[in-house]
CSV table of C-alpha atoms and ligand atoms in Angstrom, one decimal:
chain,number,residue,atom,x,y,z
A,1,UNK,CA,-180.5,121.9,-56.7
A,2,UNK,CA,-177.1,122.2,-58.3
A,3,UNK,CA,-176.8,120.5,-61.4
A,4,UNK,CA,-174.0,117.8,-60.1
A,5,UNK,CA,-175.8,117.0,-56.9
A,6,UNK,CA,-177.9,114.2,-58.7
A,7,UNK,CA,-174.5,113.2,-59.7
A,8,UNK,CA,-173.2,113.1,-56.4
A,9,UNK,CA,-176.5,111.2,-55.0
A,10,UNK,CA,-175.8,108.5,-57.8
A,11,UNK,CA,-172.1,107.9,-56.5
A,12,UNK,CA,-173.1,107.6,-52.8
A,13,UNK,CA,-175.9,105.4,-53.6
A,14,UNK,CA,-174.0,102.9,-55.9
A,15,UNK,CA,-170.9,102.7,-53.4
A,16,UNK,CA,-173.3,101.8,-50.9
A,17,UNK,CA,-175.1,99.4,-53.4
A,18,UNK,CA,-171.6,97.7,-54.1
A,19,UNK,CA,-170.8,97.2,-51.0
A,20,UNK,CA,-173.3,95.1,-50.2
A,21,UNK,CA,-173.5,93.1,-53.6
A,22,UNK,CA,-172.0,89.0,-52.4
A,23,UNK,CA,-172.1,87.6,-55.5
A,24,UNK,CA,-171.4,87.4,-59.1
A,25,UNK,CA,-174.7,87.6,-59.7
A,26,UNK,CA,-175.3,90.8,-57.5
A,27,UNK,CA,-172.4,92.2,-59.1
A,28,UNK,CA,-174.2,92.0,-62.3
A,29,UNK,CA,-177.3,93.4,-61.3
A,30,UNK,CA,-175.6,96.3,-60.1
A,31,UNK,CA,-173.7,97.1,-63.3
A,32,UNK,CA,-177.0,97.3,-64.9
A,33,UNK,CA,-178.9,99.5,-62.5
A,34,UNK,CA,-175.6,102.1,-62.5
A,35,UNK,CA,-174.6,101.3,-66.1
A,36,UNK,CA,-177.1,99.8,-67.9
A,37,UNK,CA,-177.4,97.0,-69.7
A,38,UNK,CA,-177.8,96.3,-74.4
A,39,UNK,CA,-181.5,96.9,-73.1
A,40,UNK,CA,-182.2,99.5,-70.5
A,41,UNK,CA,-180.5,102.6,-69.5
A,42,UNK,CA,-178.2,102.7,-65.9
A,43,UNK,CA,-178.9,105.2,-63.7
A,44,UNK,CA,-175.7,107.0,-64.9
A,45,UNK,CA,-177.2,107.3,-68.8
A,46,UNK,CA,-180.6,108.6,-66.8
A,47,UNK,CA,-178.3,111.9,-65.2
A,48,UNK,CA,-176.3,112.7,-68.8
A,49,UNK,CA,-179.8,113.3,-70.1
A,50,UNK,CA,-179.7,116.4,-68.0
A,51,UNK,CA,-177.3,118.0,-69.7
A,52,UNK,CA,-179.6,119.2,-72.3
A,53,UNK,CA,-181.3,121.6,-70.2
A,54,UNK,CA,-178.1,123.1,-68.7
A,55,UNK,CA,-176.3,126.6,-69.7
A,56,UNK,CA,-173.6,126.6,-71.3
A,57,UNK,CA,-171.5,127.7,-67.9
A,58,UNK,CA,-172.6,124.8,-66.0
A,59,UNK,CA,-172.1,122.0,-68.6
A,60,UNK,CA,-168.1,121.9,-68.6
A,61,UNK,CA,-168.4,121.3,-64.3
A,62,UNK,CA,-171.2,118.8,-64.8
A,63,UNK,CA,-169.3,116.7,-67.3
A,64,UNK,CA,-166.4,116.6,-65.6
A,65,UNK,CA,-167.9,115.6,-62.3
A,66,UNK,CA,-170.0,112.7,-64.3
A,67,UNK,CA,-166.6,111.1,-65.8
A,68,UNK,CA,-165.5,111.3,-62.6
A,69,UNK,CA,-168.5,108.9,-60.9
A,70,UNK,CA,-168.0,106.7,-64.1
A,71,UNK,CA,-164.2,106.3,-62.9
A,72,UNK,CA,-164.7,105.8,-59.3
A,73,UNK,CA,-167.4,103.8,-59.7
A,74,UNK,CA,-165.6,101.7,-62.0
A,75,UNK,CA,-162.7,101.4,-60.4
A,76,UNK,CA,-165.1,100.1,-57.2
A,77,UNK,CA,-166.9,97.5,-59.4
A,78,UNK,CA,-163.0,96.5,-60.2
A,79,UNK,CA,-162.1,95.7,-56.6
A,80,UNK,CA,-165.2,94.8,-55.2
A,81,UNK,CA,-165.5,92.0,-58.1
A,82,UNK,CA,-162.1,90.5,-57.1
A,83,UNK,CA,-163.1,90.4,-53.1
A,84,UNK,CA,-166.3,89.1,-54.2
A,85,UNK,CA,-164.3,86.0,-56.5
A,86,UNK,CA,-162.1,85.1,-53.8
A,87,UNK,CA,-164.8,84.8,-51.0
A,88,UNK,CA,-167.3,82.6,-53.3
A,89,UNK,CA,-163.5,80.9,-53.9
A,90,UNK,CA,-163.5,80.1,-50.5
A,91,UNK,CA,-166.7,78.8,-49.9
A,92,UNK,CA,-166.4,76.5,-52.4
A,93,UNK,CA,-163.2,74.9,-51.0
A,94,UNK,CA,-164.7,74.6,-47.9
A,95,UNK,CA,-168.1,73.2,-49.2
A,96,UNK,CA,-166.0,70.5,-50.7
A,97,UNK,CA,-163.6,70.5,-47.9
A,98,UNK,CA,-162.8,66.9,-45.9
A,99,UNK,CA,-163.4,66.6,-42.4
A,100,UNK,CA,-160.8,64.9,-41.0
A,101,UNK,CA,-162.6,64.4,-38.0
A,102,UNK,CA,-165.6,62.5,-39.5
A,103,UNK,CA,-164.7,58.6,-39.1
A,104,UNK,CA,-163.2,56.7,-41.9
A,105,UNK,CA,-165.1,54.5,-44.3
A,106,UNK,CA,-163.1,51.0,-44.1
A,107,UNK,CA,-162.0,50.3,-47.7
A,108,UNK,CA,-163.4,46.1,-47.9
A,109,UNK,CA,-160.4,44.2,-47.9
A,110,UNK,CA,-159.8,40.6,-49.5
A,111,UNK,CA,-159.4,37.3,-47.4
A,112,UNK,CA,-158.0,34.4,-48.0
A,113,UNK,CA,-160.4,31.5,-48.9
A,114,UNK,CA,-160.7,29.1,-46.4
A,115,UNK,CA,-159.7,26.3,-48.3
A,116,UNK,CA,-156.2,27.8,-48.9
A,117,UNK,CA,-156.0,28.5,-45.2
A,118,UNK,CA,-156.7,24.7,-44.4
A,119,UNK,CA,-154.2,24.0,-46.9
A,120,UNK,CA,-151.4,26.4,-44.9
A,121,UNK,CA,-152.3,24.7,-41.6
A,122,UNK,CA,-152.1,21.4,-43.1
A,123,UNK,CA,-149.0,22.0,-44.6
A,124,UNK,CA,-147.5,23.3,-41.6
A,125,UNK,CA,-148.5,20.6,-39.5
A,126,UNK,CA,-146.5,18.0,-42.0
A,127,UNK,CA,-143.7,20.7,-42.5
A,128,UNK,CA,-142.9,20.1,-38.9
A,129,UNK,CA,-142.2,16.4,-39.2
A,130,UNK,CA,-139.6,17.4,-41.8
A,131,UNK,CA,-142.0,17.0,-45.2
A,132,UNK,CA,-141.1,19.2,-48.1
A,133,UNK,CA,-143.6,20.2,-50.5
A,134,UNK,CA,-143.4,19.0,-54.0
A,135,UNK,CA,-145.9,19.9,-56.8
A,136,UNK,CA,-147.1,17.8,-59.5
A,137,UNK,CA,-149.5,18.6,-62.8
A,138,UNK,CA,-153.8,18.3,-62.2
A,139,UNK,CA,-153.4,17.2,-65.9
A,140,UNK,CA,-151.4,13.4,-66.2
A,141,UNK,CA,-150.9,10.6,-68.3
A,142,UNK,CA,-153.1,7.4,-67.8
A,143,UNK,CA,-149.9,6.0,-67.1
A,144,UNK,CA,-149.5,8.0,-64.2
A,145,UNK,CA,-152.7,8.2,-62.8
A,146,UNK,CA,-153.4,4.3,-63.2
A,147,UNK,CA,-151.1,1.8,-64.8
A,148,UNK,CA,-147.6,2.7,-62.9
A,149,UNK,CA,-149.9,2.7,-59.7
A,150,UNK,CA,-150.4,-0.7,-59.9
A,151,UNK,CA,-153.5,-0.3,-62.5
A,152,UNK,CA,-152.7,-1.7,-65.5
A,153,UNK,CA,-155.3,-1.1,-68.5
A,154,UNK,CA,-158.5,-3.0,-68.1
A,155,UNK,CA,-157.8,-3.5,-64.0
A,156,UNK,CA,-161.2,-3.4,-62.6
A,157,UNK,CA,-159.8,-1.1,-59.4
A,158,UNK,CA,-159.8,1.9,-62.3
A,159,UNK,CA,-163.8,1.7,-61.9
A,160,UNK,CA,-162.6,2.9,-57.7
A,161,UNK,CA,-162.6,6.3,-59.5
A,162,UNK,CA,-164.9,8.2,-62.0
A,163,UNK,CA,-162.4,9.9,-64.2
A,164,UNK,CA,-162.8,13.1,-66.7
A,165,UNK,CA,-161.0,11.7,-69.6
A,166,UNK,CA,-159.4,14.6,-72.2
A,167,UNK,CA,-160.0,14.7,-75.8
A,168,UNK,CA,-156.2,14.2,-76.3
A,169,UNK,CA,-156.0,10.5,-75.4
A,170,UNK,CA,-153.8,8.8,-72.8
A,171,UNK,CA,-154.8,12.1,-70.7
A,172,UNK,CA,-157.0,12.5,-67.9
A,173,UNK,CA,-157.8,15.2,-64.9
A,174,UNK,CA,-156.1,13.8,-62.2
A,175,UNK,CA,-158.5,12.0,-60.4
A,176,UNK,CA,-156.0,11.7,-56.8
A,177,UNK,CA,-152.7,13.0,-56.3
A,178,UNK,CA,-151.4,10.0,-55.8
A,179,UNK,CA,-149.6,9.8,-59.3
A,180,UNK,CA,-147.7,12.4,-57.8
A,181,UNK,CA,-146.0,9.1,-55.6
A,182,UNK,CA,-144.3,8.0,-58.8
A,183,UNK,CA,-142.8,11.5,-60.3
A,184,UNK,CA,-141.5,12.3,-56.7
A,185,UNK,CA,-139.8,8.8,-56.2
A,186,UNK,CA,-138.4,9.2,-59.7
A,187,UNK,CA,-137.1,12.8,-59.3
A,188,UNK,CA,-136.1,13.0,-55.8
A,189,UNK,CA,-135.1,9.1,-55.6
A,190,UNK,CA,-131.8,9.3,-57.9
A,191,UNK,CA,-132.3,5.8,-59.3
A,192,UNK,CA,-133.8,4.3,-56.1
A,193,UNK,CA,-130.7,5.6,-53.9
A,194,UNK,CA,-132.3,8.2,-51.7
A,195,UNK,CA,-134.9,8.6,-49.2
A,196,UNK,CA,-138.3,10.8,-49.8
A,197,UNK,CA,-140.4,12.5,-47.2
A,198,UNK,CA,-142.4,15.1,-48.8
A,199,UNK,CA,-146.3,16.0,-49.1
A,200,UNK,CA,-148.1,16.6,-52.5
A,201,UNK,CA,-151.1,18.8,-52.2
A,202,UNK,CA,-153.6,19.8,-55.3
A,203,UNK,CA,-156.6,19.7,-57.0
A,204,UNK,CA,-158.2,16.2,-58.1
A,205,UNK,CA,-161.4,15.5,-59.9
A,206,UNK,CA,-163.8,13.6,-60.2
A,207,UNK,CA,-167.2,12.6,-62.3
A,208,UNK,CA,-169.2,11.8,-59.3
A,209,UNK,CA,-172.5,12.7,-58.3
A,210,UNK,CA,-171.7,16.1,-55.2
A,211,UNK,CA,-173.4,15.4,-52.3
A,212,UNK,CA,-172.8,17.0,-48.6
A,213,UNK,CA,-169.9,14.7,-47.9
A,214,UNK,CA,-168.3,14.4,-52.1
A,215,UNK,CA,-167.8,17.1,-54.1
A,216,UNK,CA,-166.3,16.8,-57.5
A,217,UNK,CA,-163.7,19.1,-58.0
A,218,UNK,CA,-161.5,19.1,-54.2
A,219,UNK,CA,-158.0,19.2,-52.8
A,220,UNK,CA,-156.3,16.1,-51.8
A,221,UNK,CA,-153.1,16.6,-49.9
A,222,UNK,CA,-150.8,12.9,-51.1
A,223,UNK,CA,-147.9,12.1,-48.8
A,224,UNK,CA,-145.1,10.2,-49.3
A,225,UNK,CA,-142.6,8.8,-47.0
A,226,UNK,CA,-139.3,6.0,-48.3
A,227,UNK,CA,-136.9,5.0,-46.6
A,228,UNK,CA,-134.4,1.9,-45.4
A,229,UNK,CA,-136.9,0.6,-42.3
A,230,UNK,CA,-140.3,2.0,-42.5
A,231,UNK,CA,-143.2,0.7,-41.4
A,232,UNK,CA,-146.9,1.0,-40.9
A,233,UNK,CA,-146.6,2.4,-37.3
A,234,UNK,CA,-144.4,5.2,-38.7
A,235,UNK,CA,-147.7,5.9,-40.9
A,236,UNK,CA,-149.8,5.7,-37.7
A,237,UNK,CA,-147.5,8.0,-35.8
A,238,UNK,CA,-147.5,10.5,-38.5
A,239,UNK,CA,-151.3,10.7,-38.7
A,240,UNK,CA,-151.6,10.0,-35.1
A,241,UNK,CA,-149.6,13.1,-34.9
A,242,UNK,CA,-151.0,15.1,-37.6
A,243,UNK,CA,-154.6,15.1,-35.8
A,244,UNK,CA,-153.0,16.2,-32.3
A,245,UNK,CA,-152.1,19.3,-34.4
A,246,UNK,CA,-155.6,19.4,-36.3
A,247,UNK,CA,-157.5,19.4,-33.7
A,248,UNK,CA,-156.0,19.6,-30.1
A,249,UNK,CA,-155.7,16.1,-29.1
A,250,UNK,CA,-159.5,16.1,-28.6
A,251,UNK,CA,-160.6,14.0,-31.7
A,252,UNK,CA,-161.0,10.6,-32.2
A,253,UNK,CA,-158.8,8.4,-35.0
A,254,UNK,CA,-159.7,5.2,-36.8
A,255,UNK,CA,-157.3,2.7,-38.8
A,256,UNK,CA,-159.6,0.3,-40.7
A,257,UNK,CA,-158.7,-2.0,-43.1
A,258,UNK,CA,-159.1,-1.3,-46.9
A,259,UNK,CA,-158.0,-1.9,-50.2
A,260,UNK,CA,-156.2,0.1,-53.0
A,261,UNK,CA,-154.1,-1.3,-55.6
A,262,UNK,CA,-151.2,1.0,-55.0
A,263,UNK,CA,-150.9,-0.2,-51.3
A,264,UNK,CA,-150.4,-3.4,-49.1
A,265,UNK,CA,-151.6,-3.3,-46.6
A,266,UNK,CA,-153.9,-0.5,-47.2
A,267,UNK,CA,-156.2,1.2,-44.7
A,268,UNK,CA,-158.7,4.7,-44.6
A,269,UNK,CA,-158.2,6.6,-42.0
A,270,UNK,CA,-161.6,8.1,-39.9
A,271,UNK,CA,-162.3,10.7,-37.8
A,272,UNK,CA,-164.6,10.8,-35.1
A,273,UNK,CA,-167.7,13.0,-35.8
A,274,UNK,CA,-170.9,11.5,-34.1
A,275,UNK,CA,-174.7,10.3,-34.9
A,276,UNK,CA,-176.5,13.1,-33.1
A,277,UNK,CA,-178.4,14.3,-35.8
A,278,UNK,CA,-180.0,13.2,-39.4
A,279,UNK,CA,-177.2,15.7,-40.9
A,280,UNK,CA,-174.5,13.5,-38.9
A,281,UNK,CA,-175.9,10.3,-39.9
A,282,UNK,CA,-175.5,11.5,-43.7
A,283,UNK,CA,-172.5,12.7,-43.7
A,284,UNK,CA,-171.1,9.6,-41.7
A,285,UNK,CA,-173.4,7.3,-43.6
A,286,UNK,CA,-174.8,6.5,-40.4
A,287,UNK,CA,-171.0,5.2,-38.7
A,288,UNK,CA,-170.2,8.3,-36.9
A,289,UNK,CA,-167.0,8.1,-39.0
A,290,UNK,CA,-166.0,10.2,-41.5
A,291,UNK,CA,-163.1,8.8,-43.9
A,292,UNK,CA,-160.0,12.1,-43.9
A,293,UNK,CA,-157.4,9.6,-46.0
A,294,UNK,CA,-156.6,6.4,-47.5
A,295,UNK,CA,-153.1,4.8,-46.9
A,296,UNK,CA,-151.0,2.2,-46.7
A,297,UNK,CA,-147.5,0.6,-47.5
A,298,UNK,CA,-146.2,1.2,-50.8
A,299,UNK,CA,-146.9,-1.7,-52.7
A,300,UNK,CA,-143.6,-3.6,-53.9
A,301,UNK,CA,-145.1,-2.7,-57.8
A,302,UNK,CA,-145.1,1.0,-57.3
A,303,UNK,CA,-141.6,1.0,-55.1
A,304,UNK,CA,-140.0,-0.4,-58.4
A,305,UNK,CA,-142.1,1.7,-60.5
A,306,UNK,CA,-140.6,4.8,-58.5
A,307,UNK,CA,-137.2,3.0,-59.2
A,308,UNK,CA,-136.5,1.4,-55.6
A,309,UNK,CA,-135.5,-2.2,-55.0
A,310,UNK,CA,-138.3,-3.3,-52.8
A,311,UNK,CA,-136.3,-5.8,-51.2
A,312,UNK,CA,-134.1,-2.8,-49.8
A,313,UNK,CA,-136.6,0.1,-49.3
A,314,UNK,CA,-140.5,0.8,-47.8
A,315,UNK,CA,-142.5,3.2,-47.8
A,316,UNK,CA,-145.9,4.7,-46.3
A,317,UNK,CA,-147.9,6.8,-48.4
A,318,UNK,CA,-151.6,8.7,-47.5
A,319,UNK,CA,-154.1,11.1,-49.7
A,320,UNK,CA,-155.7,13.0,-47.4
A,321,UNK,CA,-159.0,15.0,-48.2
A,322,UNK,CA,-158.0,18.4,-46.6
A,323,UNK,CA,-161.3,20.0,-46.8
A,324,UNK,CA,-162.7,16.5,-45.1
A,325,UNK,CA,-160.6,17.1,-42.5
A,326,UNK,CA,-161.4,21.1,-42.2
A,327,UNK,CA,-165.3,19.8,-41.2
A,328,UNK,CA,-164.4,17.9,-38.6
A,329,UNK,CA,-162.3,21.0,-37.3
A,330,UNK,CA,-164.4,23.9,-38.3
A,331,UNK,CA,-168.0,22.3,-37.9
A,332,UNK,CA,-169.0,22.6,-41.8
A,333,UNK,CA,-171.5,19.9,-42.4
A,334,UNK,CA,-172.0,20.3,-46.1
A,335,UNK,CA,-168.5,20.2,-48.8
A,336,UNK,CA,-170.6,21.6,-51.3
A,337,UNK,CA,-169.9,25.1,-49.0
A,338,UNK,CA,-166.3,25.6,-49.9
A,339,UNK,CA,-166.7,26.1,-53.8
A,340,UNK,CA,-169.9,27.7,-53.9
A,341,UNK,CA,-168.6,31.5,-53.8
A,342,UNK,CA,-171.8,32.1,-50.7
A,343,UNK,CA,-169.7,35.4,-49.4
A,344,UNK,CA,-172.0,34.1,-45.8
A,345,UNK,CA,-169.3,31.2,-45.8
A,346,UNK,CA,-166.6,33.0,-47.0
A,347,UNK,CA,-166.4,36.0,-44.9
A,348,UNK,CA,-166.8,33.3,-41.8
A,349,UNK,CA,-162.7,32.8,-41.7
B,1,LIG,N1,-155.5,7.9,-53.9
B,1,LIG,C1,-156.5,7.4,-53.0
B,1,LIG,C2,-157.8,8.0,-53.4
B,1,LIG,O1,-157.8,9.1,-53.9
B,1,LIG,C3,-156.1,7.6,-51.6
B,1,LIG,C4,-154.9,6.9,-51.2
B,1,LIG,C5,-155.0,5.6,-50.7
B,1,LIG,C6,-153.7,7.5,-51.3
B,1,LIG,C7,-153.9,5.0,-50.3
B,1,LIG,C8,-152.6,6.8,-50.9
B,1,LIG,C9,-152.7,5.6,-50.4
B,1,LIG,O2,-151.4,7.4,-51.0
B,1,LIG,O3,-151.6,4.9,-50.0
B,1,LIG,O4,-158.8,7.4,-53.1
């Protein structure tokens, strides 16, 4: 056997070997069988050991032809490593890759709480009898909440509602919106010259025992109406039209005589809701009826506190319990649902 023909064996069988190394890791391997590695001998190392035994005419031939392997086969290991990187490139792109054909995941989106969507349909509703919307605070004077509404300090009607007093005193949580009659008089009436028609929605509170029917933290939506000639039919066309919107026509109203001190005559308004079963007879207290508002005529007291001449202007006003009225629309037959966070409920509209 010529001397170089081992070499020559080597080169064929590591070009063959390369080829077929995929990976980084077979790459590796390969160095060390051809190369070797800090701790074993390569095949290459293996065939210099030959040189030894040869004469002195063959070595020069040999050792040329053995630099040569060691730079082709180099110069392989070189390009095969590069084809070898961008292949194990690619499959990792694609491993990771999106399929835009898979369907999508729907990202969960946020809703409006029902509540606030009662309160839009409400307001709509009265928006299209021409009311305007007017805010006023959850936190008012004792003043405002009682005595300019008729109330004056020590009036037994106060004990009508269960109030959270503040630590700062003269200050309470609102516990109706209806003190919200005497800032809009006063700010939209210019001195008793000008008519109001607006609504007053908001939170009011109360320290009441919750039940289905009372909770004690709710909206009340006030309303407000002054003007030259008006009288308690325009209040019963307003709410008679206010439930045709509500709830289609379909439902049942009630006028029945009542008392509050800011009103005369004063009435609560009902809806019809039925007896059918225990949960209607608790929620009715066994009438059938379930109370949506109190109104009335604006009391001659209250028009002058508001800065009217009573003798020259009248007035309607109403408090409506939106979320009341929601029940009767949306079949709810517990309050205690709306502020309770049950995502069941929530997710319902
Ligand atoms: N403020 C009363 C309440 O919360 C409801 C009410 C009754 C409002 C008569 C009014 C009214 O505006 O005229 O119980």
């Amino acid at each position: 056997m010529a001397s170089t023909d081992r070499l020559d064996q080597i080169e064929n069988e590591a070009l063959a070997a390369l080829s077929a190394a995929d990976s980084a890791v077979a790459l590796q391997t390969w160095q060390g069988t051809y190369f070797g590695t800090k701790r074993s001998k390569g095949a290459l190392d293996e065939a210099m050991s030959a040189l030894g035994g040869l004469s002195k005419e063959e070595r020069p031939a040999f050792g040329k032809r053995a630099n040569e392997v060691k730079q082709v086969l180099t110069a392989a290991l070189d390009a095969r490593a590069q084809q070898v990187k961008e292949v194990e490139l690619e499959a990792s792109i694609s491993a990771g890759a999106i399929d835009v054909t898979l369907p999508g995941v729907p990202p969960t989106r946020g809703r409006l709480h029902p509540s606030t969507l009662n309160l839009r349909r409400v307001k709509n509703i009265f928006a299209r009898m021409g009311f305007e919307v007017y805010r006023s605070p959850e936190i008012e004077t004792d003043e405002h909440n009682f005595g300019l509404l008729n109330m004056p300090d020590e009036h037994p009607a106060r004990d009508m509602w269960d109030t959270f007093y503040l630590d700062q005193p003269g200050l309470v949580l609102r516990t109706h919106t209806s003190p919200g009659q005497i800032r809009s008089m006063r700010e939209l009436g210019a001195d008793g010259t000008q008519p109001v028609r607006v609504i007053l929605p908001g939170m009011v509170y109360r320290y009441e025992q919750v039940t289905a029917r009372s909770e004690m933290q709710f909206n009340q939506v006030e309303g407000i109406v002054v003007g030259r000639n008006i009288t308690l039919a325009d209040l019963k066309g307003v709410f008679v039209e206010f439930a045709k919107h509500m709830y289609g026509g379909k439902t049942q109203l009630r006028f029945r005589a009542s008392y509050f001190p800011f009103t005369e005559p004063s009435v609560e308004i009902d809806v019809y809701w039925g007896t059918a079963t225990e949960r209607d007879r608790m929620i009715t207290k066994g009438t059938g009826w379930l109370e949506i508002a109190g109104a009335g005529m604006i009391h001659p007291t209250v028009l002058r506190n508001g800065g009217y001449d009573p003798e020259q202007w009248s007035g309607f006003a109403f408090g409506m319990g939106p979320e009341r009225a929601a029940m009767r629309l949306l079949g709810i037959n517990d309050i205690r649902y709306f502020w309770q966070n049950d995502l069941r409920f929530l997710e319902q509209f």
